[in-house]
XYZ file of C-alpha atoms in Angstrom:
411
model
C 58.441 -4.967 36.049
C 57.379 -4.289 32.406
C 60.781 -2.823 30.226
C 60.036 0.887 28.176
C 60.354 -1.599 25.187
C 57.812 -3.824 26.007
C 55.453 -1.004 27.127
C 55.788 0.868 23.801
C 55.158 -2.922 22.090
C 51.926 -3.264 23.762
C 51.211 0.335 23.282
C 51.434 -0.250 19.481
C 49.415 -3.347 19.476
C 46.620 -2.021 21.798
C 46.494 1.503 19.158
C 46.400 -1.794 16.738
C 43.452 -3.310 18.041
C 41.567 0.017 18.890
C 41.884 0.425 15.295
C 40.689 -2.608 14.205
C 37.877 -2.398 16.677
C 36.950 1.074 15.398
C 36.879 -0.105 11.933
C 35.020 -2.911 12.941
C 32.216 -1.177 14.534
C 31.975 1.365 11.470
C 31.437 -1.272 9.182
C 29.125 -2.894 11.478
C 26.708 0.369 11.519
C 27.592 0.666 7.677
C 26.034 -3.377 7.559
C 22.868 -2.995 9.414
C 22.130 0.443 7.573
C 22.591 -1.373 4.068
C 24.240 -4.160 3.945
C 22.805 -7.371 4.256
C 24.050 -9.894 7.495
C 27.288 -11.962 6.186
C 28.153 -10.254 3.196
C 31.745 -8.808 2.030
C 32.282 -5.629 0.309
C 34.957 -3.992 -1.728
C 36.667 -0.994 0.041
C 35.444 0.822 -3.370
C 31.586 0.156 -3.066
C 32.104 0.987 1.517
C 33.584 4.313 -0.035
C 30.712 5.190 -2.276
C 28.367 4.108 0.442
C 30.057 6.943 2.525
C 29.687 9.603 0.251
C 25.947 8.456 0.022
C 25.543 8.721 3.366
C 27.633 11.700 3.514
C 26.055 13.684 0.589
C 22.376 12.630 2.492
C 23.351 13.954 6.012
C 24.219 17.329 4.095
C 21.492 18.223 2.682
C 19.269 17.408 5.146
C 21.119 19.263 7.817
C 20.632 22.199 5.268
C 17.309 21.687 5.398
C 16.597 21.154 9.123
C 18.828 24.221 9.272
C 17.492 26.945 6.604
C 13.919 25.641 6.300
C 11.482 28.394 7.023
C 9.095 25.633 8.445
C 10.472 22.718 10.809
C 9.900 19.670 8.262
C 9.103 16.079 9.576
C 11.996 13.441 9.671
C 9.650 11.098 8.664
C 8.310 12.449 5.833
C 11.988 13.742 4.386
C 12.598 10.157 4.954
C 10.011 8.728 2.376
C 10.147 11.757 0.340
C 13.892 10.183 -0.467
C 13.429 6.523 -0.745
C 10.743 7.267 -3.018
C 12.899 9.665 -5.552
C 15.694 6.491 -5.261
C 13.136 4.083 -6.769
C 10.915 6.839 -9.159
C 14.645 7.561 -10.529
C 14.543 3.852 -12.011
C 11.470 5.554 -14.328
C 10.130 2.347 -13.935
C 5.958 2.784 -13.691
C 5.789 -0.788 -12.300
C 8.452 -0.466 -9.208
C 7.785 1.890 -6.279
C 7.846 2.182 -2.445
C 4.971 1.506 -0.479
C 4.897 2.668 3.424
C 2.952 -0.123 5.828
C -0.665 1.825 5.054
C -0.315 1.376 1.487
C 1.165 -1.842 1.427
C -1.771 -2.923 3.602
C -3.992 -1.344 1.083
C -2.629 -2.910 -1.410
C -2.718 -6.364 0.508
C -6.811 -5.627 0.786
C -7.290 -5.233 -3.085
C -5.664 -7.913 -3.571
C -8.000 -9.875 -1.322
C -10.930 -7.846 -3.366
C -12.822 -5.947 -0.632
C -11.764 -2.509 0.093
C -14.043 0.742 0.621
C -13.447 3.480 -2.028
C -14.457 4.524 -5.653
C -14.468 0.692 -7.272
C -11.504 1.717 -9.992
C -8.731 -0.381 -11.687
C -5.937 1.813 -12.886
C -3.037 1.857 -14.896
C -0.213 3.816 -16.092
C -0.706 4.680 -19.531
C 1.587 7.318 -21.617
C 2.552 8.572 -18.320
C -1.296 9.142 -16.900
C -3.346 7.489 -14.886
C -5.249 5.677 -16.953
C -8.970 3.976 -15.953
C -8.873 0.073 -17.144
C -12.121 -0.783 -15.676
C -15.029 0.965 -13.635
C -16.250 -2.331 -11.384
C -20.425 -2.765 -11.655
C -22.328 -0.871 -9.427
C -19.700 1.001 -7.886
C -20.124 4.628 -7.264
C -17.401 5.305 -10.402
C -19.580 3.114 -12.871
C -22.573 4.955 -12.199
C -20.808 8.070 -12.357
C -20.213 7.198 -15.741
C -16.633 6.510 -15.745
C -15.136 4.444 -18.091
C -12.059 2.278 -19.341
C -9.650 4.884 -20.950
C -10.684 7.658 -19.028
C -7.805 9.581 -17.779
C -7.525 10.738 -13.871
C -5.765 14.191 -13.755
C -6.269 15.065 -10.213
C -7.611 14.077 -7.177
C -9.441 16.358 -4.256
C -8.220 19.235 -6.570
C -4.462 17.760 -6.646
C -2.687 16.920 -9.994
C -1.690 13.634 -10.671
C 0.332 12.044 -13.186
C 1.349 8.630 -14.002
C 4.118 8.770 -10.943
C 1.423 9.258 -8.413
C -0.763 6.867 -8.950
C -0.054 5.376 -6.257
C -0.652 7.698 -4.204
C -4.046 8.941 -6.471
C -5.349 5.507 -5.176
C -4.681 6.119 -1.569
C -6.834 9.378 -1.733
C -9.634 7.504 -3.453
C -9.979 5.003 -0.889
C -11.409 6.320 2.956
C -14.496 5.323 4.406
C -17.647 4.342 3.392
C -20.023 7.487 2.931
C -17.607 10.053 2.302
C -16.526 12.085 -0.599
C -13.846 12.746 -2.928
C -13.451 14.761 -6.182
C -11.945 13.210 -8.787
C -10.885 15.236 -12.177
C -11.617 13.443 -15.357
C -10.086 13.761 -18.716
C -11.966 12.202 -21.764
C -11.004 12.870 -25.508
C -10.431 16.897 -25.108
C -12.771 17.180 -22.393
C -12.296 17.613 -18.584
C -14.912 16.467 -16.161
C -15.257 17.241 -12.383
C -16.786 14.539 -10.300
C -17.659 13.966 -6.789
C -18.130 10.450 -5.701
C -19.097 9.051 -2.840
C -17.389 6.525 -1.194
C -18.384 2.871 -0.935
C -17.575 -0.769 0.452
C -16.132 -2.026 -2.965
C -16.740 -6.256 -3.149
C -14.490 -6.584 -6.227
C -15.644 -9.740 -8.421
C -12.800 -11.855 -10.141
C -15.173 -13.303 -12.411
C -18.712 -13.399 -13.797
C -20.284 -16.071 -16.220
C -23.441 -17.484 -18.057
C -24.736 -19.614 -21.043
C -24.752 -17.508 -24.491
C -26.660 -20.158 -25.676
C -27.680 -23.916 -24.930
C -24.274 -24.592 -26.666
C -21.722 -21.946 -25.249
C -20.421 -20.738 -22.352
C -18.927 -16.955 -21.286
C -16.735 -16.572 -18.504
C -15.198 -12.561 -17.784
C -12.325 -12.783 -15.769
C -11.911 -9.530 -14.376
C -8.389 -10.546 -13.063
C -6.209 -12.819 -11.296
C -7.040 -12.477 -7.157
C -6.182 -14.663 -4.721
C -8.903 -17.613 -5.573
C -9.425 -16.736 -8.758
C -8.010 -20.439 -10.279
C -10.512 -21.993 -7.937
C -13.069 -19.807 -8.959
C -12.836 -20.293 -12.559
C -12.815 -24.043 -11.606
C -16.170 -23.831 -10.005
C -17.374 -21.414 -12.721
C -16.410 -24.468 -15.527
C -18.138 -27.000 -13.624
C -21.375 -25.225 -13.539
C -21.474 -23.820 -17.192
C -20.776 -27.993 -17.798
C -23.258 -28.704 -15.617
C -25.682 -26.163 -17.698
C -24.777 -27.922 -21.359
C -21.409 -26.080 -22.170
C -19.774 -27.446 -25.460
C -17.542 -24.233 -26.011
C -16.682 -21.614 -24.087
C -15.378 -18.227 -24.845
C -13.237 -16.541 -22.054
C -13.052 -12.855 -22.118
C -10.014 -11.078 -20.988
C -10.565 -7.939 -21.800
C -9.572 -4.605 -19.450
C -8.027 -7.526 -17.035
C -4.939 -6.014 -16.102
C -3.522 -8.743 -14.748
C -2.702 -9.888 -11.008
C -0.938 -13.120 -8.992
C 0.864 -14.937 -11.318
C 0.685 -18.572 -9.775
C -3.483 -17.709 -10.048
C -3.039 -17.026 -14.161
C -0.256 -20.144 -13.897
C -3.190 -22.471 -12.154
C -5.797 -21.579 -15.202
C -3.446 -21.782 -17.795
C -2.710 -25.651 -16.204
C -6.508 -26.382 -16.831
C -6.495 -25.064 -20.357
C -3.537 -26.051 -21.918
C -1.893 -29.375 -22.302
C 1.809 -30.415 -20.689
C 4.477 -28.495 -21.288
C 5.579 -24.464 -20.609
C 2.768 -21.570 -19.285
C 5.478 -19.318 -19.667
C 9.298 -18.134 -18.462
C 11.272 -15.621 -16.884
C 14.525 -14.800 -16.752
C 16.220 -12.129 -14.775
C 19.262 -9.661 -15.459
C 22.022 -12.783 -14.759
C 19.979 -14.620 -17.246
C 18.395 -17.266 -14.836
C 15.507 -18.428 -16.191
C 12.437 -19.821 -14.443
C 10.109 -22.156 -15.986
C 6.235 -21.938 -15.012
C 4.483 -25.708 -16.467
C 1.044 -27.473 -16.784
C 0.003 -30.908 -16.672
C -1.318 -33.218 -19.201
C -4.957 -33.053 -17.607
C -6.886 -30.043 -19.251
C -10.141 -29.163 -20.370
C -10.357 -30.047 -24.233
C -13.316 -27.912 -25.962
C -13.513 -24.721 -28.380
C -12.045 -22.081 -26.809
C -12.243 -18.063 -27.898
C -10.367 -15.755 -26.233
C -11.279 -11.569 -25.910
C -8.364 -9.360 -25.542
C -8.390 -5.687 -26.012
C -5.346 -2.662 -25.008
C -6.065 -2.784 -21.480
C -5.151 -6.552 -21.102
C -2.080 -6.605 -19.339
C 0.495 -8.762 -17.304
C -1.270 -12.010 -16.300
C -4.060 -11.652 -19.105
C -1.086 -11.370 -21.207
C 0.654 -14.741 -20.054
C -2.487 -16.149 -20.679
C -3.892 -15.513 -23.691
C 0.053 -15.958 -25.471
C 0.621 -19.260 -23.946
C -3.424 -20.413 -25.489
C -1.951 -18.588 -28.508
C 1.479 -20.769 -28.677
C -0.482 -23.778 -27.619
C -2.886 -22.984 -30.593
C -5.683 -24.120 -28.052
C -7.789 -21.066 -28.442
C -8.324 -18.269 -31.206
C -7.391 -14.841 -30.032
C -9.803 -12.199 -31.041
C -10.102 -8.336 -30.534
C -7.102 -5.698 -30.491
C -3.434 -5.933 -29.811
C -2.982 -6.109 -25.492
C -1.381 -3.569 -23.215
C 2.353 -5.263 -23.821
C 3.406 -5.810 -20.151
C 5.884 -8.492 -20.147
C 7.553 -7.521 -17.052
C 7.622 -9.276 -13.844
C 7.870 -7.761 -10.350
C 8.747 -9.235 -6.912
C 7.868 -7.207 -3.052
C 11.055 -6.998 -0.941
C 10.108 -6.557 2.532
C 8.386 -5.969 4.842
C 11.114 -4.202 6.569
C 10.812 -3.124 9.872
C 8.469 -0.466 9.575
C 6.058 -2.281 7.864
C 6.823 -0.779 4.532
C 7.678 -2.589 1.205
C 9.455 -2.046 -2.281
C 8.097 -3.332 -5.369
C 10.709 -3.712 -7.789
C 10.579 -4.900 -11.294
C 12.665 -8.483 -10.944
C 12.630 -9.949 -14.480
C 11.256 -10.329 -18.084
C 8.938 -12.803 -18.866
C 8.440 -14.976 -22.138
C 5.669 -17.084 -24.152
C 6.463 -20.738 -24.083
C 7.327 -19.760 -27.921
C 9.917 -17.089 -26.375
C 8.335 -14.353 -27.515
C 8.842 -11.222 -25.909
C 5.965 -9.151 -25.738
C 6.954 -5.888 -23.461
C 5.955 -3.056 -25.156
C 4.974 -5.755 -27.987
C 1.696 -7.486 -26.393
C -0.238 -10.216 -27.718
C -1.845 -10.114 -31.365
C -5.012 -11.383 -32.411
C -5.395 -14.244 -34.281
C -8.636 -12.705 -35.570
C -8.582 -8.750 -35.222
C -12.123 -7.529 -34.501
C -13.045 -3.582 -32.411
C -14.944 -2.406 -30.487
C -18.032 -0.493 -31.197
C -18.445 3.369 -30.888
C -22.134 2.095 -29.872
C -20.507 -0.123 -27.552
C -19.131 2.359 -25.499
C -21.835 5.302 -25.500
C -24.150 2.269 -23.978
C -21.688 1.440 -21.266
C -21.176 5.777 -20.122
C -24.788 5.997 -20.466
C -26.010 2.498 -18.864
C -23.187 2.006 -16.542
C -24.813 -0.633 -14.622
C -26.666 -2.417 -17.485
C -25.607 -5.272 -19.673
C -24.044 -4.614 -22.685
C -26.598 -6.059 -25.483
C -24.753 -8.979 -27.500
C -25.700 -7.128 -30.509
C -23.303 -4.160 -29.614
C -20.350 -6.063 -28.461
C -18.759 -6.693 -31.399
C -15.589 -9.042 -30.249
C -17.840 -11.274 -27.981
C -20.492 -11.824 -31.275
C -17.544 -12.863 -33.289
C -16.164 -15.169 -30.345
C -19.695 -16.549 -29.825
C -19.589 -17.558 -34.113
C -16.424 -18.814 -34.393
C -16.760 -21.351 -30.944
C -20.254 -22.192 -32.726
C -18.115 -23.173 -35.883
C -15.784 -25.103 -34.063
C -18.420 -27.034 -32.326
C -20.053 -28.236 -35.821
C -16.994 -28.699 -37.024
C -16.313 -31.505 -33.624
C -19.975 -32.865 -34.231
């Protein structure tokens, strides 16, 4: 027979280990909402997590309760995980549900059906860096530096460009309005959607001497691309070659990294280092292609055209000519997919010239400072799918002379 005293003992240690348990099992639900598997917390950060969760749960119950229209979970949801990462004010980081991560994913790849646009944030707009050849925006007349203020009658500022891009894109044959601000003026156009085959690069013989390669930007391929592309302008005569970087806004780093390694000799393409100060080093081999080199950069080049034409810069393999870049020396990393498909973009760390120059906010100076042409750009609105007469592009002319220099200079 069990004594009183032994019965209230194992009444204590039972309430003991119901406790325990309970505690337990809170933290557990705490750890799969937000806390990743293994980790330890202070009893300070569990507490704010409660009065996250708590201060969450009560205004959405005010909402679900006081609301003259039933909202959707769902959309509440994503409506708040995207004012947690647009309250970094961060252009480059934002939340991406599993459609627009996919699209994303496809332009990446480079075929996608919409208006054939490459945006950017720019003074808080959404800026137009380049209207692809041939796509229903080119021959709209859309052009780099046009600003998009709404789309399909909605404003849009540089938050929502994200979701601006999303609206553009549909299927092939349909239509979408898209509200265009240039200098003072505001344009309305309709375009008509299309199956956009996005090129990384394009290139030809100037001359029987030098070569032009336009790297668009930095896909999936591209390195193996511009490898082909140099064997072919060799093939064709090339002594010099002049690489134009201009409106490339950038793209996969280990691409720019893998073209950097065939232009530059041993030693650093570029680092990063994070907020603990870890610092990544990104290298090339000895093995590169040694002939004159000019490089175009104007202020849409950004992030990858950026690591580029600074570590040719540093290197002093190339000159740099045309206008001070973009200034994009940030580096961001995807965290997910998490179970829903959906993904985070986050800006992860800073990156640096193998000089250590920071050039966020900064960019890249010219070596040799040279502008484009009023002329220039009245021939692109008004001949969006012709070729810009060497005569008119001022930057490429100058390229073209001093590669020509260099080459006499070799001879």
């Amino acid at each position: 027979m069990i004594s009183r005293k032994s019965a209230i003992f194992a009444g204590i240690i039972l309430i003991l280990i119901t406790a325990l348990l309970s505690s337990y099992i809170t933290l557990q639900v705490n750890e799969y909402i937000m806390i990743s598997q293994g980790d330890i917390i202070q009893a300070e950060e569990y507490m704010e997590m409660k009065d996250f969760y708590r201060k969450f749960n009560q205004i959405k119950a005010v909402i679900q309760s006081d609301y003259l229209i039933e909202p959707e979970l769902d959309t509440m949801l994503e409506g708040a995980i995207k004012g947690m990462v647009s309250s970094l004010d961060d252009p480059y980081s934002y939340y991406l549900t599993a459609e627009e991560y996919q699209d994303f994913l496809i332009d990446v790849q480079g075929t996608y059906a919409g208006v054939g646009l490459s945006v950017s944030v720019i003074d808080n707009m959404i800026t137009v860096v380049t209207a692809f050849k041939g796509s229903p925006a080119a021959t709209a007349g859309i052009t780099s530096g046009d600003r998009i203020i709404a789309v399909n009658g909605k404003d849009m500022d540089g938050s929502m460009m994200e979701e601006a891009v999303s609206i553009m894109r549909g299927e092939p044959d349909t239509q979408v309005k898209v509200s265009i601000l240039r200098k003072d003026e505001v344009k309305e156009i309709t375009l008509t959607r299309a199956i956009i085959d996005i090129p990384d690069l394009e290139y030809r013989m100037l001359d029987d001497e030098v070569g032009y390669l336009w790297l668009y930007r930095f896909d999936k391929g591209s390195s193996q691309n511009f490898l082909d592309a140099l064997n072919d302008l060799h093939f064709q005569g090339m002594k010099g070659l002049v690489l134009d970087l201009r409106s490339n806004p950038g793209g996969l780093l280990d691409e720019c990294v893998a073209i950097a390694d065939m232009l530059l000799p041993q030693g650093l393409v570029l680092y990063s280092e994070d907020k603990e100060g870890t610092r990544v080093e990104y290298t090339s081999n000895q093995e590169m292609i040694d002939i004159p080199l000019a490089v175009l950069i104007n202020q849409y080049s950004a992030s990858a055209s950026e690591v580029l034409s600074g570590a040719i810069q540093d290197h002093e393999t190339g000159l740099i000519i045309g206008e001070t870049t973009f200034g994009k020396g940030l580096v961001q990393t995807i965290r997910g997919p998490f179970k829903e498909g959906d993904v985070i973009k986050l800006t992860s760390a800073q990156y640096f010239t193998p000089n250590g120059r920071d050039i966020n906010k900064k960019g890249v100076t010219p070596d040799i400072k040279v502008k484009e042409l009023k002329a220039a750009t009245d021939f692109v609105i008004e001949n969006p799918n012709e070729e810009l007469p060497l005569e008119l592009d001022a930057p490429l002319t100058r390229g073209l002379k001093e590669v020509k220099n260099l080459i006499g200079e070799g001879e």
